[in-house]
PDB file of C-alpha atoms in Angstrom:
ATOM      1  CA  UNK A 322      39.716   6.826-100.020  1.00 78.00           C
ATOM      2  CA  UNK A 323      42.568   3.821 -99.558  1.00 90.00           C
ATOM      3  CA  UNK A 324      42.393   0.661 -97.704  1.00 94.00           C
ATOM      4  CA  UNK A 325      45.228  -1.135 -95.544  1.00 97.00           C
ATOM      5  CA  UNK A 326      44.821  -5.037 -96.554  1.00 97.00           C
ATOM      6  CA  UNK A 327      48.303  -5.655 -98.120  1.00 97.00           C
ATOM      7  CA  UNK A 328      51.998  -5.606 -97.134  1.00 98.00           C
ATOM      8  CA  UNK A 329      54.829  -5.559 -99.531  1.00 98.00           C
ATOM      9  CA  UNK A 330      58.422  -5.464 -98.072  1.00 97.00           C
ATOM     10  CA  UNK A 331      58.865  -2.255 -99.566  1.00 97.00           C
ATOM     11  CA  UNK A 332      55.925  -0.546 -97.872  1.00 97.00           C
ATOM     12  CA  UNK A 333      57.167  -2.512 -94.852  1.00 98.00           C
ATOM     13  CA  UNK A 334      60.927  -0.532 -94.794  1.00 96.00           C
ATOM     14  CA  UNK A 335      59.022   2.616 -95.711  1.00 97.00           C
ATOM     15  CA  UNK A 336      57.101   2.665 -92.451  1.00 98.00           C
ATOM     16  CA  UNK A 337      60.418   1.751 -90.292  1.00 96.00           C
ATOM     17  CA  UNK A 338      62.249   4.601 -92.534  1.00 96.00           C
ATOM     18  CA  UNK A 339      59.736   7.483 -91.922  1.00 97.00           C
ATOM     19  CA  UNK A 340      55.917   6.134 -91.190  1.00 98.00           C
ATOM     20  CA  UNK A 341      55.015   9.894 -92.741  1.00 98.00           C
ATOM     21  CA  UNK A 342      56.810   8.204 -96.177  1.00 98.00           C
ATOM     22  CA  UNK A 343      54.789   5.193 -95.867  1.00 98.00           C
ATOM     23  CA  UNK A 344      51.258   6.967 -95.602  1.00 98.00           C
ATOM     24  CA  UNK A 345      52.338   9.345 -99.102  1.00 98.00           C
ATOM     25  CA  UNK A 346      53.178   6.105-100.792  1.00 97.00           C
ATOM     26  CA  UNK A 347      50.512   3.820 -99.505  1.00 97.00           C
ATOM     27  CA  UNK A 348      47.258   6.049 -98.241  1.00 97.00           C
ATOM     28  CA  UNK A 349      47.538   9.096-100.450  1.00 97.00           C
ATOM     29  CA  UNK A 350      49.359   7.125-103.440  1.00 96.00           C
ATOM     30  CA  UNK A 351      51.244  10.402-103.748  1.00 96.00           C
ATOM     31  CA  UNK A 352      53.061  10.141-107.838  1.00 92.00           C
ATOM     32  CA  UNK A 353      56.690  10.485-107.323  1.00 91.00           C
ATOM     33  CA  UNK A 354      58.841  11.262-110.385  1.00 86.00           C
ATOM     34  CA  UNK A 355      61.119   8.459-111.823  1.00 86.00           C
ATOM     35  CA  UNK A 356      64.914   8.597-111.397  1.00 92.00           C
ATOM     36  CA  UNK A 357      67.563   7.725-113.469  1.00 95.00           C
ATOM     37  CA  UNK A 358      68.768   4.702-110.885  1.00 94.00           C
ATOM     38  CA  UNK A 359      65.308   3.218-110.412  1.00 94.00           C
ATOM     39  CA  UNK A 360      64.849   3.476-114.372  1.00 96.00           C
ATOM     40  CA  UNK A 361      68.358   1.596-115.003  1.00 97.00           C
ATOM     41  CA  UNK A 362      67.687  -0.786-112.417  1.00 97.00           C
ATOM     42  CA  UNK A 363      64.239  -1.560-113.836  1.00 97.00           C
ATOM     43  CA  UNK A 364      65.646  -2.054-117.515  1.00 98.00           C
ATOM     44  CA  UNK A 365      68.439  -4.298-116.429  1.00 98.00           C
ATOM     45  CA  UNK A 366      66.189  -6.512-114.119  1.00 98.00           C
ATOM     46  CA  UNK A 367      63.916  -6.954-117.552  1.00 98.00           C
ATOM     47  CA  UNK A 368      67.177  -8.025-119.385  1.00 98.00           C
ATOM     48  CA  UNK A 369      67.918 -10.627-117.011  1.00 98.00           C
ATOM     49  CA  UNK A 370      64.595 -11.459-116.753  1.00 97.00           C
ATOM     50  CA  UNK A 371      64.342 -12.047-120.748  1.00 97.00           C
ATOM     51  CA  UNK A 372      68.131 -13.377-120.625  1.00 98.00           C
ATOM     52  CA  UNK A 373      66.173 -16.578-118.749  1.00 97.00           C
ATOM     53  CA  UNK A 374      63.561 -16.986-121.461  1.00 96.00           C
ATOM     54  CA  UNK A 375      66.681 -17.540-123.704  1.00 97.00           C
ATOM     55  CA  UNK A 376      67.932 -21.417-124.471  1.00 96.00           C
ATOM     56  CA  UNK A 377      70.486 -22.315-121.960  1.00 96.00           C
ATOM     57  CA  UNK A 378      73.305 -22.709-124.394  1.00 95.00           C
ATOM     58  CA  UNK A 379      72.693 -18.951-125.491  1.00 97.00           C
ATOM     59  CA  UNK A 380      72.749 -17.226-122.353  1.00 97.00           C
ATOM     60  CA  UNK A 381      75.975 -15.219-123.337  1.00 97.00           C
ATOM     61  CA  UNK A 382      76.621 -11.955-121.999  1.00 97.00           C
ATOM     62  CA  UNK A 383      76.749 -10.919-125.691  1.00 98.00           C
ATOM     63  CA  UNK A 384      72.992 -12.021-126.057  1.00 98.00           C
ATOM     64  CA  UNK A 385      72.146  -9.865-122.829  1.00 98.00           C
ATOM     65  CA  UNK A 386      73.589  -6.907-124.288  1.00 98.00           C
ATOM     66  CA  UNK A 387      71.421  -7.006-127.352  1.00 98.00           C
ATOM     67  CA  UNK A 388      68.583  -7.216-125.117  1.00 98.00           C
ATOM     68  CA  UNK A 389      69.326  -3.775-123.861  1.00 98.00           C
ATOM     69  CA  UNK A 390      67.572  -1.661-126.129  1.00 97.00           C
ATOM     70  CA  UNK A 391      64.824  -3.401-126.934  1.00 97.00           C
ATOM     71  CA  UNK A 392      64.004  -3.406-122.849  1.00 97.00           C
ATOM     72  CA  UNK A 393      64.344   0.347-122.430  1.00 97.00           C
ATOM     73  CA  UNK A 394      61.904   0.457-126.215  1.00 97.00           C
ATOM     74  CA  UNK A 395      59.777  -1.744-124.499  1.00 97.00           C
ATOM     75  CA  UNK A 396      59.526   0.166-120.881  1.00 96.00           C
ATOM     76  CA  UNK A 397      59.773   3.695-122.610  1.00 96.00           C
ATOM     77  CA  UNK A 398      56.345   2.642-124.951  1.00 96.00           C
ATOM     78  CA  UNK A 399      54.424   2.113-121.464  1.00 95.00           C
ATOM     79  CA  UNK A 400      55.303   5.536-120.225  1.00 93.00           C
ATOM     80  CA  UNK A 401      57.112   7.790-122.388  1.00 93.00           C
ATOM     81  CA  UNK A 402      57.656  10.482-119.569  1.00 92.00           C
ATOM     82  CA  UNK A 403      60.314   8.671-117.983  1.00 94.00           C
ATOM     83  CA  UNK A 404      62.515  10.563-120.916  1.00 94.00           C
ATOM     84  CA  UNK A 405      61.995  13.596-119.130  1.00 93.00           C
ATOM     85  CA  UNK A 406      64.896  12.484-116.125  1.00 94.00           C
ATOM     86  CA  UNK A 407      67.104  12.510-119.193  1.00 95.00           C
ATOM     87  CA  UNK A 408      68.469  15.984-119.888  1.00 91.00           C
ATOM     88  CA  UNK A 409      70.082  15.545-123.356  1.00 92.00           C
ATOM     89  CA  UNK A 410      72.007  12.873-125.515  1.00 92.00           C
ATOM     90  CA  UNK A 411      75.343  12.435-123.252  1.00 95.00           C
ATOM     91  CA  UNK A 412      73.025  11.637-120.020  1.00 95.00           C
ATOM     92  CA  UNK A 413      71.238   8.967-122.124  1.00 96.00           C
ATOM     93  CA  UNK A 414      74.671   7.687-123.160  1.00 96.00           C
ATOM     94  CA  UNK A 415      75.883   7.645-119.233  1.00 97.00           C
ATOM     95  CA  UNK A 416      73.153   6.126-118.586  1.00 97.00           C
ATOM     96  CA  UNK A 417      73.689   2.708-121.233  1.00 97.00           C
ATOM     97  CA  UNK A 418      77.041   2.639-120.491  1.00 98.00           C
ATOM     98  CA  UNK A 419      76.307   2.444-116.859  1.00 98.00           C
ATOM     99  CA  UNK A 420      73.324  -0.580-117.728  1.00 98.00           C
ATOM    100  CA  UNK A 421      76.205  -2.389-119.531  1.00 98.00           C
ATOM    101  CA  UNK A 422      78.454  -2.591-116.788  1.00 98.00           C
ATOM    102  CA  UNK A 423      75.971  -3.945-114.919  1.00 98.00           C
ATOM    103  CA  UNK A 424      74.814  -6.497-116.977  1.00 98.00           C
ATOM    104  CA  UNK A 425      78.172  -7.537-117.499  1.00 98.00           C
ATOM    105  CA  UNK A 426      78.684  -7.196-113.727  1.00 98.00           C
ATOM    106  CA  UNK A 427      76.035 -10.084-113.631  1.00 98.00           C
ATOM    107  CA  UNK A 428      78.003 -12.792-115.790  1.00 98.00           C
ATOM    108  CA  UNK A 429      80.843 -11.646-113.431  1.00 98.00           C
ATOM    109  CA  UNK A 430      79.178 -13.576-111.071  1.00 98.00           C
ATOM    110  CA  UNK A 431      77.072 -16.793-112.227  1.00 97.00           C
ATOM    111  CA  UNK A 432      77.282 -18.671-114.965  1.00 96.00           C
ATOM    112  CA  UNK A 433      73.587 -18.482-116.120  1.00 97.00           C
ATOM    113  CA  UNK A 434      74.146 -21.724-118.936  1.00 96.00           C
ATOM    114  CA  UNK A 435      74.209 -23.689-116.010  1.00 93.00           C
ATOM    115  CA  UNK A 436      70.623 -22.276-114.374  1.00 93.00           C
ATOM    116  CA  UNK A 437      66.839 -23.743-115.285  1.00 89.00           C
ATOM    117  CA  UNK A 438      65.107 -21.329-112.796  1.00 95.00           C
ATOM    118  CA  UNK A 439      61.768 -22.550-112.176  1.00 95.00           C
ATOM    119  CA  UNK A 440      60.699 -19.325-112.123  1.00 96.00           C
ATOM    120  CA  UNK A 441      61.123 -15.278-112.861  1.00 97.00           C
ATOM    121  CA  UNK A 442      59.573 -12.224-111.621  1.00 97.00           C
ATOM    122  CA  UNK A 443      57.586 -14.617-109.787  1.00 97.00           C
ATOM    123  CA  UNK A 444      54.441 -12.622-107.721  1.00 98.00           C
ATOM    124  CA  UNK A 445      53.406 -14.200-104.751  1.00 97.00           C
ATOM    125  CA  UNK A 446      50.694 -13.212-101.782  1.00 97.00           C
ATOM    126  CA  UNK A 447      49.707 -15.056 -98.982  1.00 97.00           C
ATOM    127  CA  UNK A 448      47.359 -13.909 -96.021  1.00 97.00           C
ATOM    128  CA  UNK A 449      48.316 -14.094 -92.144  1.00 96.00           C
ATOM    129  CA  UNK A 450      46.341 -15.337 -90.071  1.00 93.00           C
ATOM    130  CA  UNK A 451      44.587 -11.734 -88.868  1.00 94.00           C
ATOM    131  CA  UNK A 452      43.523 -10.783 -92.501  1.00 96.00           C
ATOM    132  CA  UNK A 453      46.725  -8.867 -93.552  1.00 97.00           C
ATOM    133  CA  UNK A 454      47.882 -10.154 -97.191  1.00 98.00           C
ATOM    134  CA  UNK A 455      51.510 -10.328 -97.787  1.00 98.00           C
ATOM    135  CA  UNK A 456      52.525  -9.537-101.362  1.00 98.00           C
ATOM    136  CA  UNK A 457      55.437  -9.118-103.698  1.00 97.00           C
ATOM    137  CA  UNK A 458      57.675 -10.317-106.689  1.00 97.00           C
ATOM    138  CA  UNK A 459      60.835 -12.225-106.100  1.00 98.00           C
ATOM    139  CA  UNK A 460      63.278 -12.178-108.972  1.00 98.00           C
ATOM    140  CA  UNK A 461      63.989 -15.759-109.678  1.00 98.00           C
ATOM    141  CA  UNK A 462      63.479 -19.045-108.111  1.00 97.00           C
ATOM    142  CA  UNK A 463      65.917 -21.514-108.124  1.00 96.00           C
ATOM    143  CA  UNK A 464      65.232 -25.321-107.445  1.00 93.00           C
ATOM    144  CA  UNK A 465      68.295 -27.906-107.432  1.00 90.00           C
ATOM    145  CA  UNK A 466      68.176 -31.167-108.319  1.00 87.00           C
ATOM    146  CA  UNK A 467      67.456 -32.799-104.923  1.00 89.00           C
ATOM    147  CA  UNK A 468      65.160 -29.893-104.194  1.00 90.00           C
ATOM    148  CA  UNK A 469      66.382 -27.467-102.055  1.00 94.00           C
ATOM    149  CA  UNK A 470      65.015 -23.764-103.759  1.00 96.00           C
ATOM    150  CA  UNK A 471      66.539 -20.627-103.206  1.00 97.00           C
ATOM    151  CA  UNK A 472      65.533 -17.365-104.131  1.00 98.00           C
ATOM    152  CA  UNK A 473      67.573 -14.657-106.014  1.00 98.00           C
ATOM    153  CA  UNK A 474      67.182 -10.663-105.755  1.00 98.00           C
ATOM    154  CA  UNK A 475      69.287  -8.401-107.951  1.00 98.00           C
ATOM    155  CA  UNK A 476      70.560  -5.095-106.683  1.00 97.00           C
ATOM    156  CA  UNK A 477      71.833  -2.888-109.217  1.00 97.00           C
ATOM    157  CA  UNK A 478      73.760  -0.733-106.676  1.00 96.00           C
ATOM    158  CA  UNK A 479      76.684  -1.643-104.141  1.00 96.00           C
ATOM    159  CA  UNK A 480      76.345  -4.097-101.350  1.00 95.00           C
ATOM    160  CA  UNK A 481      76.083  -1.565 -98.227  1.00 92.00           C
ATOM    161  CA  UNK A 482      77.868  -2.275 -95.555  1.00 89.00           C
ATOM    162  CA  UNK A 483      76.441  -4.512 -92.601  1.00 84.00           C
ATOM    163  CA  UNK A 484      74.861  -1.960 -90.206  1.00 80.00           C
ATOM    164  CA  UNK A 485      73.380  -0.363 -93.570  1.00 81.00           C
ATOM    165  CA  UNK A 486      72.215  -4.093 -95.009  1.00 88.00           C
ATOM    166  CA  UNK A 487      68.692  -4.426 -92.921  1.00 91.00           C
ATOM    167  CA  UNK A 488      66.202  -3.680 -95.646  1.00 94.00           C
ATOM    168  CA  UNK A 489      67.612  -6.131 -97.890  1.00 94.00           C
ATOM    169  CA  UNK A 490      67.736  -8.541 -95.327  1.00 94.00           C
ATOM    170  CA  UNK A 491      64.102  -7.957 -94.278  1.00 96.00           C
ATOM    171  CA  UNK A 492      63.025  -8.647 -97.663  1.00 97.00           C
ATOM    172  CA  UNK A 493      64.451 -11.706 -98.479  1.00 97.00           C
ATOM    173  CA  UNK A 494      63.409 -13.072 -94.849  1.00 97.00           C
ATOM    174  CA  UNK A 495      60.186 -11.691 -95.952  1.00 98.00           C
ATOM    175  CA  UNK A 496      59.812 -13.880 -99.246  1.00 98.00           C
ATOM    176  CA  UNK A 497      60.830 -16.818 -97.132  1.00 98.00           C
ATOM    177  CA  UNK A 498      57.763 -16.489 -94.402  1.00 98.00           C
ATOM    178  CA  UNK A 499      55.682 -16.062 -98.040  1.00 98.00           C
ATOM    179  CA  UNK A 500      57.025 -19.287 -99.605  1.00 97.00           C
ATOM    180  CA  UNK A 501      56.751 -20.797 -96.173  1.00 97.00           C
ATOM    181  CA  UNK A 502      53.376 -20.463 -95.558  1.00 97.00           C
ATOM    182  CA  UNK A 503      52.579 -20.841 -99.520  1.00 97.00           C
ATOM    183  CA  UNK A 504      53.958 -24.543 -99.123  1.00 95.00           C
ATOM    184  CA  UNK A 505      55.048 -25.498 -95.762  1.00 95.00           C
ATOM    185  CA  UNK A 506      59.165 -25.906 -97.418  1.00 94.00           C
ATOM    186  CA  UNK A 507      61.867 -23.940 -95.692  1.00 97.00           C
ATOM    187  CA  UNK A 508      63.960 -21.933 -98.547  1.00 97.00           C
ATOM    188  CA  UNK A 509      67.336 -23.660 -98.636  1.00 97.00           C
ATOM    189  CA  UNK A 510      69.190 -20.138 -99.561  1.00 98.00           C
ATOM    190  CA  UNK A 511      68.535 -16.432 -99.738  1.00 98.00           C
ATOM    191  CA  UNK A 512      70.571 -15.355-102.306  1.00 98.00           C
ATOM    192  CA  UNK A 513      71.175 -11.236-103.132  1.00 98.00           C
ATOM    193  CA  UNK A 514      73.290 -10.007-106.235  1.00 98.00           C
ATOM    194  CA  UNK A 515      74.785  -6.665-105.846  1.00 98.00           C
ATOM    195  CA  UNK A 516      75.656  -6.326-109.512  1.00 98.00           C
ATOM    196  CA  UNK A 517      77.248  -2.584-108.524  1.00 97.00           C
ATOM    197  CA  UNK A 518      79.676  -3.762-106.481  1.00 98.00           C
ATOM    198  CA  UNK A 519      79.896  -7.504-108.185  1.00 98.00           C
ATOM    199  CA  UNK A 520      79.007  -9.817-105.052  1.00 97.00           C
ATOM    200  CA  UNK A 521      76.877 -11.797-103.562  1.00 97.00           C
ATOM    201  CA  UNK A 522      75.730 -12.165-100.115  1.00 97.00           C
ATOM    202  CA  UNK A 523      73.998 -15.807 -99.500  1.00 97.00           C
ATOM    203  CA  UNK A 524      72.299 -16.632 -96.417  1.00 96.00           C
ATOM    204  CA  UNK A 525      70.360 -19.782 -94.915  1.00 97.00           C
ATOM    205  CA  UNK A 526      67.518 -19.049 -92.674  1.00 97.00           C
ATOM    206  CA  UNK A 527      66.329 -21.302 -89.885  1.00 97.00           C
ATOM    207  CA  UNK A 528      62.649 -21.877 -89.203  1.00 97.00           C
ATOM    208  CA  UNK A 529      63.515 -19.594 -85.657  1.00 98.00           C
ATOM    209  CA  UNK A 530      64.166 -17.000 -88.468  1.00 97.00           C
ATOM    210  CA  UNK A 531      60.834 -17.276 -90.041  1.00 97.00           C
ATOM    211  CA  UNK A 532      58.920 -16.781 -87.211  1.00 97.00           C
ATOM    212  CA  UNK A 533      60.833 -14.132 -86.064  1.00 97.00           C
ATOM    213  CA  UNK A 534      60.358 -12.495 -89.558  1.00 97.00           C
ATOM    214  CA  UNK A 535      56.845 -13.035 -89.125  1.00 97.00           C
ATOM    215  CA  UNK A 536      57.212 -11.597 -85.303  1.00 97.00           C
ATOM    216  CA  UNK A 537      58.553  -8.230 -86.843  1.00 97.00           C
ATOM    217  CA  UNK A 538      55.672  -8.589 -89.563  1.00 98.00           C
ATOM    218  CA  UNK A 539      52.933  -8.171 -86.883  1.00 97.00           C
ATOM    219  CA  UNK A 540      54.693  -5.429 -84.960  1.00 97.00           C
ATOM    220  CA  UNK A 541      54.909  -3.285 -88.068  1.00 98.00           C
ATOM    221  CA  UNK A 542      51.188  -3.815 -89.066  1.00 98.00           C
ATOM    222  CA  UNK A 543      50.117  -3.070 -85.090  1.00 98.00           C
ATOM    223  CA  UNK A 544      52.148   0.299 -85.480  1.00 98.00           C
ATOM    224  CA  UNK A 545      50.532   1.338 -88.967  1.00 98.00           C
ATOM    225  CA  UNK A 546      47.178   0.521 -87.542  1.00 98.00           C
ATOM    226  CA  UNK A 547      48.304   2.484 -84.287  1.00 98.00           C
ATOM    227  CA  UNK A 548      49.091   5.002 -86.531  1.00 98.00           C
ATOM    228  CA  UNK A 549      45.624   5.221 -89.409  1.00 97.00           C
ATOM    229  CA  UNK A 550      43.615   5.191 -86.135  1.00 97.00           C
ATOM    230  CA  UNK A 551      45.155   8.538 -84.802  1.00 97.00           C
ATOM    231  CA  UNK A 552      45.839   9.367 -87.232  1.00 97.00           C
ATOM    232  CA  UNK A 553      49.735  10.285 -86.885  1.00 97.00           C
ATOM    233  CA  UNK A 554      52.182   9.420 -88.832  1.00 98.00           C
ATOM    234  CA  UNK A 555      55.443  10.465 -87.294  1.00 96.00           C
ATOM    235  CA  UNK A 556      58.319  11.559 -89.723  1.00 97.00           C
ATOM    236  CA  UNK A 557      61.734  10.985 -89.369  1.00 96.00           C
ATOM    237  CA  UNK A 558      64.817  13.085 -90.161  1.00 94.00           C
ATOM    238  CA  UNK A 559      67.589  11.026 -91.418  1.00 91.00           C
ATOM    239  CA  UNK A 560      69.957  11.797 -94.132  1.00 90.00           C
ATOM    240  CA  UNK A 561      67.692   9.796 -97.009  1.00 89.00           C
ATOM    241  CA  UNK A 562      65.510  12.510 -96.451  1.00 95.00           C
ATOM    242  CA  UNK A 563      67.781  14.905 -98.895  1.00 92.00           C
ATOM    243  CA  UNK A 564      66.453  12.303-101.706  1.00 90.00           C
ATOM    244  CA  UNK A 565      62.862  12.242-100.561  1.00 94.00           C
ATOM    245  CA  UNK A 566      60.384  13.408-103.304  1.00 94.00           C
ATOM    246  CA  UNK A 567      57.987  14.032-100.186  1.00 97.00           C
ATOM    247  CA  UNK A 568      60.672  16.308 -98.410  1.00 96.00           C
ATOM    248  CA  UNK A 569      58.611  19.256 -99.848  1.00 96.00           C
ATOM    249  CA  UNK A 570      55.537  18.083 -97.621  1.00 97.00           C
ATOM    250  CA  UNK A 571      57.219  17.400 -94.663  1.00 97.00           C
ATOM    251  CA  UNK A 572      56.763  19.278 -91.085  1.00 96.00           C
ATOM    252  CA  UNK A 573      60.364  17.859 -89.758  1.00 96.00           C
ATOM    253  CA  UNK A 574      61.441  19.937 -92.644  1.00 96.00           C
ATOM    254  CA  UNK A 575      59.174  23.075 -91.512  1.00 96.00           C
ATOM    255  CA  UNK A 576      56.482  22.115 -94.421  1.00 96.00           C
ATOM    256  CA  UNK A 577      52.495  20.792 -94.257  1.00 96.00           C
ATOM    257  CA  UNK A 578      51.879  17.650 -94.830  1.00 96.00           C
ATOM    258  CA  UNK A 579      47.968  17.346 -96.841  1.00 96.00           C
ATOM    259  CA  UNK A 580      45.401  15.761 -94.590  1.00 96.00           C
ATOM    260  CA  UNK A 581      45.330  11.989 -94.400  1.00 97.00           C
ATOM    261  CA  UNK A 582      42.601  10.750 -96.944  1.00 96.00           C
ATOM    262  CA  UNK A 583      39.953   8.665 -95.609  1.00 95.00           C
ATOM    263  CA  UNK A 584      40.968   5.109 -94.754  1.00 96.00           C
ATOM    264  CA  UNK A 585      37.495   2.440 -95.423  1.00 95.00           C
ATOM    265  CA  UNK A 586      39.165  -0.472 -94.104  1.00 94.00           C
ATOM    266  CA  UNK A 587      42.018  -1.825 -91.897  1.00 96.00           C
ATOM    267  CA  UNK A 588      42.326  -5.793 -91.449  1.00 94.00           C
ATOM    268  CA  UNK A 589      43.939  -6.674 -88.170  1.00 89.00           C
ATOM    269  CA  UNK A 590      42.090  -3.609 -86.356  1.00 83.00           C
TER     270      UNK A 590
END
């Protein structure tokens, strides 16, 4: 049984990508094996998250690099069978080599001495006005001196180019309807880090953008609902599907998809 009461930007961009991906993920909470991306990006979002517990004065990229191992110690002791993506020695080796860069990549482009977020991995929820909860984490919160806050999102791979830029877009428009409607402040900046390609992309939204973040919000959540009640939930061939876990379940792709388990509740309906 699953329930449809929450909204995270990710599940969001899953239902636009393939609504058949976003029912796997979010009805039938289908387990999808880790990857050796997701599992870098993971460990080298903890290293910057610890790299802010640090003194200012310390925050060297030296001091991040020690932090390396004991992260992936750390995240390998919660679930030990995220070794199994790692064939043998040399792909571990790739794989630290590759996290270096990155963190490196990251002192490329601030200067983190100079930061006092207020805050890190910060999880925030609010609910709309028709029941639906909005959730997520936002990497770090910024707040200047006169008060203007901005929120930061690392992205271990490259900055795509424009037309290919929406989802990232969508979520950091989607953290500032959250903080919005947490405490009535427009965000001053949205701020994403593409450490794999070493830039940044800042932004400023306007309260027109907010509500027309919040517009797209409520058409997504009409179409899921649309969708639970009929229980159709259209796939979509595009070429992301060649690194779909789910591709294997898929009738665009000439497979079955398991029925839909049973959904208790829907807010909004």
């Amino acid at each position: 049984m699953a329930e449809l009461t929450s909204l995270s930007p990710s599940r969001a961009n899953d239902f636009i990508q393939c609504p058949l991906k976003f029912r796997f993920r979010s009805i039938d909470k289908l387990p999808e094996p880790p990857s050796q991306a997701a599992f870098r990006g993971t460990v080298v979002h903890s290293v910057l998250e610890k790299l802010f517990a640090a003194p200012a004065g310390e925050r060297t990229s030296e001091l991040a690099q020690t932090m390396l191992m004991p992260a992936w110690e750390e995240l390998v002791e919660k679930d030990p069978e995220v070794l199994e993506i790692f064939g043998d020695d040399a792909e571990k080796e790739t794989f630290f080599t590759s996290a270096r860069r990155l963190i490196d990549s990251y002192f490329v482009l601030e200067y983190p001495e100079h930061l006092e977020p207020e805050e890190t991995e910060k999880f925030v929820r609010t609910k709309l006005d028709n029941g639906l909860e909005l959730r997520g984490f936002i990497d770090r919160v910024d707040v200047a001196p006169g008060g203007e806050r901005r929120l930061v999102d690392y992205k271990t791979g490259k900055q795509p180019k424009p037309q290919y830029g929406r989802e990232a877009k969508f979520q950091m428009g989607f953290y500032a309807l959250v903080v919005y409607r947490l405490s009535g402040e427009l965000v001053h900046t949205l701020q994403l880090m593409y450490l794999g390609s070493r830039s940044v992309l800042k932004s400023h939204p306007t309260m027109a953008e907010v509500e027309q973040t919040q517009f797209e919000i409520d058409a997504i959540w009409k179409d899921i609902i649309a969708s639970a009640e009929s229980d159709r939930w259209r796939p979509k061939k595009s070429p992301l599907c060649n690194w779909c876990t789910f591709k294997p379940l898929c009738p665009a792709w000439g497979n079955t998809a398991p029925p839909t388990p049973e959904i208790t509740k829907i807010v909004g309906a």
